[in-house]
Amino acid sequence: MRTMEYVFLSANQRNTYSMSSNLTHHDKISGDFVLKFAESCLRSDEIRSSGEDIKMNGARYDRDISTLLQQLPKVKACKNFERKMAARFALELHEEVVSRNRENIARSSIPG
Amino acid sequence: MNVPSSVHAITNLNRLPDEDVMEQLQAGVVEAFDVIVHRYKDRLHNFLFRYTSNHEDCEDLVQETFLRVYRSRHSYERIAKLSTWMYTIALNLAKSMYKKKQRMTTMSIHADSSDPDDRELEISDTNLMQDEELHLKMCVHELEKALMELNEDFREVIVLRDIQQLSYEEISDITGTAMGTVKSRINRGRQQLQEIMGNYVKSETF
């Protein structure tokens, strides 16, 4: 299992991009782009234009919608979900008992 | 060492199919509820998150779905799969919440500040090259936004079919819509996503 944090670049790789002093201008632009993307700082027009680049650069990126939808990250319940649910369920059971008792008392207090 | 009887009960329940577990719940075995929660919590989270695109709403809805399952346990009949019945409850709850709020938020694949529990996001394909990963990450981001732009009727069937991988028949039961309508909505939903996504995916014959 991989988390999204590991999808793109490790911290060391990012440092390589930012620390290198031998980058050409083009490399620097690419490096900046990669860094901004990794930090989720891209503007929407940058994301859009890079999408156009990718489209022009080859068919190997092609994925159909259905395949892409299947590859969306699976969102799971948080780690303590079952504990929280158990607490709410306990309350539910308690309310059920209280309501049943109330009904029983009401029934037994009816004269005759 | 004494093993609590509830542990025995849960061990036995774990071996049963969903519908039998539900029967146990109907018969008053409260441990059956924990088994149902354990089996469905992730499936419902994924479904409701893709539908609402909000972690807090999603968690509330999942909890409420389980409570409704318990409260309505006697109305469940074995003619339906338990999963279908549960998805129906979840979808109805999500729809009524959606109507109340009349607004849906878009989400990002990046760290979600609205998620206090910092959930893990799991990607199924582990053999991607780095540039493909970049592309996929961007596609995922765009796709999540596109999904929220879809008409509600299309989104629900797309999520049930392409994300939850349910059959047309199950989707028809859950949404209370004819099978032909389900298929048509799925096709049209995919087409709309294709149009919204434009640059990110190839044209597909639907």
Short mmCIF file of N, CA and C in Angstrom, two decimals, chain A residues 4-107:
data_model
loop_
_atom_site.label_atom_id
_atom_site.label_comp_id
_atom_site.label_asym_id
_atom_site.label_seq_id
_atom_site.Cartn_x
_atom_site.Cartn_y
_atom_site.Cartn_z
N MET A 4 -0.48 8.76 -0.85
CA MET A 4 -0.24 9.78 -1.84
C MET A 4 1.03 10.56 -1.56
N GLU A 5 1.39 10.64 -0.28
CA GLU A 5 2.59 11.41 0.05
C GLU A 5 3.82 10.86 -0.66
N TYR A 6 3.81 9.55 -0.95
CA TYR A 6 4.98 8.94 -1.54
C TYR A 6 4.90 8.85 -3.06
N VAL A 7 3.82 9.33 -3.61
CA VAL A 7 3.62 9.14 -5.04
C VAL A 7 4.67 9.85 -5.87
N PHE A 8 5.00 11.03 -5.50
CA PHE A 8 5.74 11.83 -6.44
C PHE A 8 7.25 11.84 -6.21
N LEU A 9 7.73 12.65 -5.33
CA LEU A 9 9.17 12.74 -5.13
C LEU A 9 9.50 12.59 -3.64
N SER A 10 10.57 11.90 -3.37
CA SER A 10 10.99 11.83 -1.98
C SER A 10 11.62 13.16 -1.59
N ALA A 11 11.80 13.37 -0.30
CA ALA A 11 12.38 14.63 0.16
C ALA A 11 13.79 14.82 -0.42
N ASN A 12 14.55 13.73 -0.50
CA ASN A 12 15.92 13.83 -1.03
C ASN A 12 15.92 14.27 -2.48
N GLN A 13 14.99 13.69 -3.25
CA GLN A 13 14.92 14.07 -4.66
C GLN A 13 14.58 15.54 -4.80
N ARG A 14 13.70 16.00 -3.94
CA ARG A 14 13.31 17.41 -4.00
C ARG A 14 14.51 18.29 -3.71
N ASN A 15 15.31 17.86 -2.70
CA ASN A 15 16.50 18.64 -2.37
C ASN A 15 17.46 18.68 -3.54
N THR A 16 17.56 17.55 -4.26
CA THR A 16 18.45 17.51 -5.40
C THR A 16 18.07 18.60 -6.39
N TYR A 17 16.76 18.73 -6.60
CA TYR A 17 16.29 19.76 -7.52
C TYR A 17 16.64 21.16 -7.02
N SER A 18 16.43 21.38 -5.76
CA SER A 18 16.60 22.75 -5.29
C SER A 18 18.05 23.10 -5.01
N MET A 19 18.89 22.09 -4.72
CA MET A 19 20.25 22.40 -4.32
C MET A 19 21.21 22.52 -5.51
N SER A 20 20.91 21.81 -6.60
CA SER A 20 21.88 21.77 -7.68
C SER A 20 22.15 23.15 -8.27
N SER A 21 23.42 23.42 -8.46
CA SER A 21 23.76 24.73 -9.02
C SER A 21 24.05 24.64 -10.51
N ASN A 22 24.00 23.42 -11.08
CA ASN A 22 24.35 23.25 -12.48
C ASN A 22 23.14 23.16 -13.39
N LEU A 23 22.02 23.58 -12.91
CA LEU A 23 20.82 23.46 -13.72
C LEU A 23 20.81 24.47 -14.86
N THR A 24 20.39 24.03 -16.04
CA THR A 24 20.18 24.97 -17.13
C THR A 24 18.90 25.74 -16.83
N HIS A 25 18.68 26.75 -17.61
CA HIS A 25 17.46 27.55 -17.40
C HIS A 25 16.22 26.68 -17.53
N HIS A 26 16.23 25.82 -18.57
CA HIS A 26 15.08 24.96 -18.79
C HIS A 26 14.87 24.00 -17.61
N ASP A 27 16.01 23.44 -17.15
CA ASP A 27 15.92 22.52 -16.01
C ASP A 27 15.37 23.23 -14.79
N LYS A 28 15.79 24.50 -14.66
CA LYS A 28 15.35 25.26 -13.48
C LYS A 28 13.83 25.45 -13.53
N ILE A 29 13.35 25.80 -14.75
CA ILE A 29 11.90 25.98 -14.89
C ILE A 29 11.17 24.67 -14.57
N SER A 30 11.72 23.56 -15.13
CA SER A 30 11.08 22.27 -14.87
C SER A 30 11.14 21.94 -13.39
N GLY A 31 12.32 22.21 -12.81
CA GLY A 31 12.49 21.91 -11.38
C GLY A 31 11.52 22.71 -10.52
N ASP A 32 11.39 23.99 -10.87
CA ASP A 32 10.45 24.84 -10.12
C ASP A 32 9.03 24.32 -10.25
N PHE A 33 8.72 23.91 -11.50
CA PHE A 33 7.37 23.40 -11.74
C PHE A 33 7.12 22.16 -10.87
N VAL A 34 8.10 21.26 -10.90
CA VAL A 34 7.96 20.01 -10.15
C VAL A 34 7.81 20.30 -8.66
N LEU A 35 8.64 21.22 -8.17
CA LEU A 35 8.57 21.58 -6.74
C LEU A 35 7.21 22.17 -6.39
N LYS A 36 6.75 23.07 -7.25
CA LYS A 36 5.45 23.71 -6.98
C LYS A 36 4.34 22.68 -7.01
N PHE A 37 4.48 21.73 -7.96
CA PHE A 37 3.44 20.70 -8.03
C PHE A 37 3.47 19.82 -6.78
N ALA A 38 4.71 19.45 -6.39
CA ALA A 38 4.83 18.59 -5.20
C ALA A 38 4.29 19.28 -3.96
N GLU A 39 4.39 20.60 -3.93
CA GLU A 39 3.90 21.35 -2.77
C GLU A 39 2.44 21.81 -2.98
N SER A 40 1.86 21.36 -4.08
CA SER A 40 0.46 21.74 -4.42
C SER A 40 0.29 23.24 -4.56
N CYS A 41 1.30 23.90 -5.12
CA CYS A 41 1.22 25.36 -5.23
C CYS A 41 0.99 25.81 -6.68
N LEU A 42 0.69 24.88 -7.58
CA LEU A 42 0.50 25.29 -8.97
C LEU A 42 -0.79 26.08 -9.11
N ARG A 43 -0.75 27.09 -9.99
CA ARG A 43 -1.99 27.80 -10.29
C ARG A 43 -2.78 26.96 -11.28
N SER A 44 -4.07 27.25 -11.38
CA SER A 44 -4.91 26.43 -12.26
C SER A 44 -4.48 26.54 -13.72
N ASP A 45 -4.01 27.74 -14.14
CA ASP A 45 -3.58 27.87 -15.54
C ASP A 45 -2.30 27.07 -15.79
N GLU A 46 -1.46 26.95 -14.75
CA GLU A 46 -0.25 26.14 -14.92
C GLU A 46 -0.61 24.65 -15.05
N ILE A 47 -1.55 24.24 -14.24
CA ILE A 47 -1.98 22.84 -14.31
C ILE A 47 -2.58 22.55 -15.69
N ARG A 48 -3.40 23.52 -16.16
CA ARG A 48 -4.06 23.34 -17.45
C ARG A 48 -3.04 23.27 -18.59
N SER A 49 -2.09 24.19 -18.56
CA SER A 49 -1.13 24.21 -19.66
C SER A 49 -0.22 22.98 -19.63
N SER A 50 0.08 22.48 -18.43
CA SER A 50 0.90 21.27 -18.38
C SER A 50 0.11 20.08 -18.91
N GLY A 51 -1.21 20.11 -18.70
CA GLY A 51 -2.07 19.06 -19.25
C GLY A 51 -1.99 19.07 -20.76
N GLU A 52 -1.96 20.27 -21.34
CA GLU A 52 -1.86 20.39 -22.80
C GLU A 52 -0.51 19.86 -23.28
N ASP A 53 0.54 20.15 -22.53
CA ASP A 53 1.87 19.62 -22.88
C ASP A 53 1.85 18.11 -22.90
N ILE A 54 1.26 17.57 -21.83
CA ILE A 54 1.24 16.11 -21.71
C ILE A 54 0.48 15.50 -22.89
N LYS A 55 -0.59 16.18 -23.28
CA LYS A 55 -1.40 15.67 -24.38
C LYS A 55 -0.57 15.63 -25.66
N MET A 56 0.20 16.71 -25.86
CA MET A 56 1.00 16.78 -27.08
C MET A 56 2.16 15.79 -27.05
N ASN A 57 2.60 15.46 -25.85
CA ASN A 57 3.84 14.69 -25.74
C ASN A 57 3.68 13.18 -25.88
N GLY A 58 2.52 12.70 -26.06
CA GLY A 58 2.46 11.28 -26.34
C GLY A 58 1.24 10.56 -25.82
N ALA A 59 1.01 9.44 -26.49
CA ALA A 59 -0.21 8.69 -26.19
C ALA A 59 -0.06 7.81 -24.96
N ARG A 60 1.17 7.65 -24.48
CA ARG A 60 1.35 6.71 -23.37
C ARG A 60 0.66 7.19 -22.10
N TYR A 61 0.29 8.46 -22.06
CA TYR A 61 -0.39 8.96 -20.88
C TYR A 61 -1.89 8.69 -20.92
N ASP A 62 -2.32 8.25 -22.08
CA ASP A 62 -3.76 8.12 -22.25
C ASP A 62 -4.35 7.09 -21.30
N ARG A 63 -5.38 7.49 -20.65
CA ARG A 63 -6.13 6.56 -19.81
C ARG A 63 -7.59 6.93 -19.97
N ASP A 64 -8.42 5.95 -20.11
CA ASP A 64 -9.81 6.32 -20.27
C ASP A 64 -10.44 6.61 -18.91
N ILE A 65 -11.57 7.26 -18.97
CA ILE A 65 -12.24 7.72 -17.75
C ILE A 65 -12.51 6.59 -16.76
N SER A 66 -12.97 5.49 -17.30
CA SER A 66 -13.34 4.38 -16.43
C SER A 66 -12.12 3.87 -15.66
N THR A 67 -11.01 3.73 -16.38
CA THR A 67 -9.78 3.25 -15.74
C THR A 67 -9.33 4.26 -14.68
N LEU A 68 -9.41 5.54 -15.05
CA LEU A 68 -9.00 6.58 -14.11
C LEU A 68 -9.85 6.56 -12.85
N LEU A 69 -11.14 6.38 -13.04
CA LEU A 69 -12.04 6.35 -11.87
C LEU A 69 -11.67 5.20 -10.93
N GLN A 70 -11.29 4.09 -11.54
CA GLN A 70 -10.90 2.94 -10.71
C GLN A 70 -9.61 3.20 -9.97
N GLN A 71 -8.81 4.13 -10.49
CA GLN A 71 -7.53 4.41 -9.85
C GLN A 71 -7.60 5.55 -8.85
N LEU A 72 -8.78 6.10 -8.66
CA LEU A 72 -8.90 7.14 -7.63
C LEU A 72 -8.50 6.53 -6.30
N PRO A 73 -7.81 7.28 -5.47
CA PRO A 73 -7.39 6.73 -4.17
C PRO A 73 -8.61 6.24 -3.38
N LYS A 74 -8.43 5.10 -2.73
CA LYS A 74 -9.53 4.57 -1.91
C LYS A 74 -9.51 5.30 -0.56
N VAL A 75 -10.66 5.86 -0.23
CA VAL A 75 -10.75 6.58 1.05
C VAL A 75 -11.26 5.61 2.10
N LYS A 76 -10.51 5.50 3.17
CA LYS A 76 -10.91 4.55 4.21
C LYS A 76 -11.40 5.29 5.45
N ALA A 77 -12.07 4.53 6.31
CA ALA A 77 -12.51 5.10 7.58
C ALA A 77 -11.28 5.45 8.41
N CYS A 78 -11.41 6.44 9.29
CA CYS A 78 -10.27 6.80 10.13
C CYS A 78 -10.01 5.65 11.12
N LYS A 79 -8.84 5.68 11.70
CA LYS A 79 -8.41 4.54 12.53
C LYS A 79 -9.34 4.29 13.71
N ASN A 80 -9.88 5.36 14.29
CA ASN A 80 -10.72 5.14 15.48
C ASN A 80 -12.21 5.15 15.15
N PHE A 81 -12.52 4.92 13.88
CA PHE A 81 -13.94 4.96 13.50
C PHE A 81 -14.77 3.93 14.26
N GLU A 82 -14.26 2.71 14.36
CA GLU A 82 -15.05 1.65 15.02
C GLU A 82 -15.29 1.98 16.49
N ARG A 83 -14.31 2.64 17.10
CA ARG A 83 -14.47 3.03 18.51
C ARG A 83 -15.57 4.11 18.63
N LYS A 84 -15.52 5.08 17.71
CA LYS A 84 -16.54 6.14 17.74
C LYS A 84 -17.93 5.54 17.47
N MET A 85 -17.96 4.62 16.52
CA MET A 85 -19.24 4.00 16.16
C MET A 85 -19.78 3.19 17.34
N ALA A 86 -18.87 2.49 18.02
CA ALA A 86 -19.29 1.69 19.18
C ALA A 86 -19.89 2.59 20.25
N ALA A 87 -19.29 3.78 20.42
CA ALA A 87 -19.80 4.73 21.43
C ALA A 87 -21.21 5.21 21.04
N ARG A 88 -21.38 5.52 19.76
CA ARG A 88 -22.71 5.97 19.32
C ARG A 88 -23.73 4.85 19.42
N PHE A 89 -23.28 3.64 19.15
CA PHE A 89 -24.18 2.50 19.23
C PHE A 89 -24.58 2.24 20.68
N ALA A 90 -23.64 2.41 21.59
CA ALA A 90 -23.94 2.23 23.02
C ALA A 90 -25.01 3.24 23.44
N LEU A 91 -24.89 4.47 22.97
CA LEU A 91 -25.90 5.49 23.27
C LEU A 91 -27.27 5.09 22.71
N GLU A 92 -27.22 4.58 21.49
CA GLU A 92 -28.46 4.15 20.83
C GLU A 92 -29.14 3.05 21.65
N LEU A 93 -28.34 2.09 22.11
CA LEU A 93 -28.90 0.99 22.92
C LEU A 93 -29.46 1.54 24.23
N HIS A 94 -28.73 2.49 24.80
CA HIS A 94 -29.18 3.09 26.06
C HIS A 94 -30.53 3.79 25.86
N GLU A 95 -30.61 4.57 24.79
CA GLU A 95 -31.87 5.27 24.51
C GLU A 95 -33.01 4.29 24.28
N GLU A 96 -32.66 3.17 23.65
CA GLU A 96 -33.67 2.14 23.39
C GLU A 96 -34.21 1.59 24.72
N VAL A 97 -33.30 1.33 25.66
CA VAL A 97 -33.68 0.79 26.97
C VAL A 97 -34.53 1.82 27.72
N VAL A 98 -34.07 3.07 27.71
CA VAL A 98 -34.81 4.14 28.42
C VAL A 98 -36.22 4.26 27.85
N SER A 99 -36.31 4.23 26.54
CA SER A 99 -37.63 4.39 25.91
C SER A 99 -38.53 3.19 26.23
N ARG A 100 -37.93 1.99 26.24
CA ARG A 100 -38.72 0.80 26.57
C ARG A 100 -39.20 0.86 28.02
N ASN A 101 -38.31 1.30 28.92
CA ASN A 101 -38.70 1.42 30.33
C ASN A 101 -39.84 2.43 30.50
N ARG A 102 -39.71 3.53 29.76
CA ARG A 102 -40.74 4.56 29.86
C ARG A 102 -42.11 4.00 29.42
N GLU A 103 -42.07 3.24 28.35
CA GLU A 103 -43.32 2.62 27.86
C GLU A 103 -43.89 1.67 28.89
N ASN A 104 -43.01 0.87 29.51
CA ASN A 104 -43.45 -0.10 30.51
C ASN A 104 -44.08 0.61 31.71
N ILE A 105 -43.42 1.69 32.13
CA ILE A 105 -43.94 2.44 33.29
C ILE A 105 -45.31 3.04 32.95
N ALA A 106 -45.39 3.61 31.75
CA ALA A 106 -46.66 4.22 31.32
C ALA A 106 -47.78 3.16 31.28
N ARG A 107 -47.40 1.98 30.79
CA ARG A 107 -48.38 0.90 30.67
C ARG A 107 -48.86 0.44 32.06
#
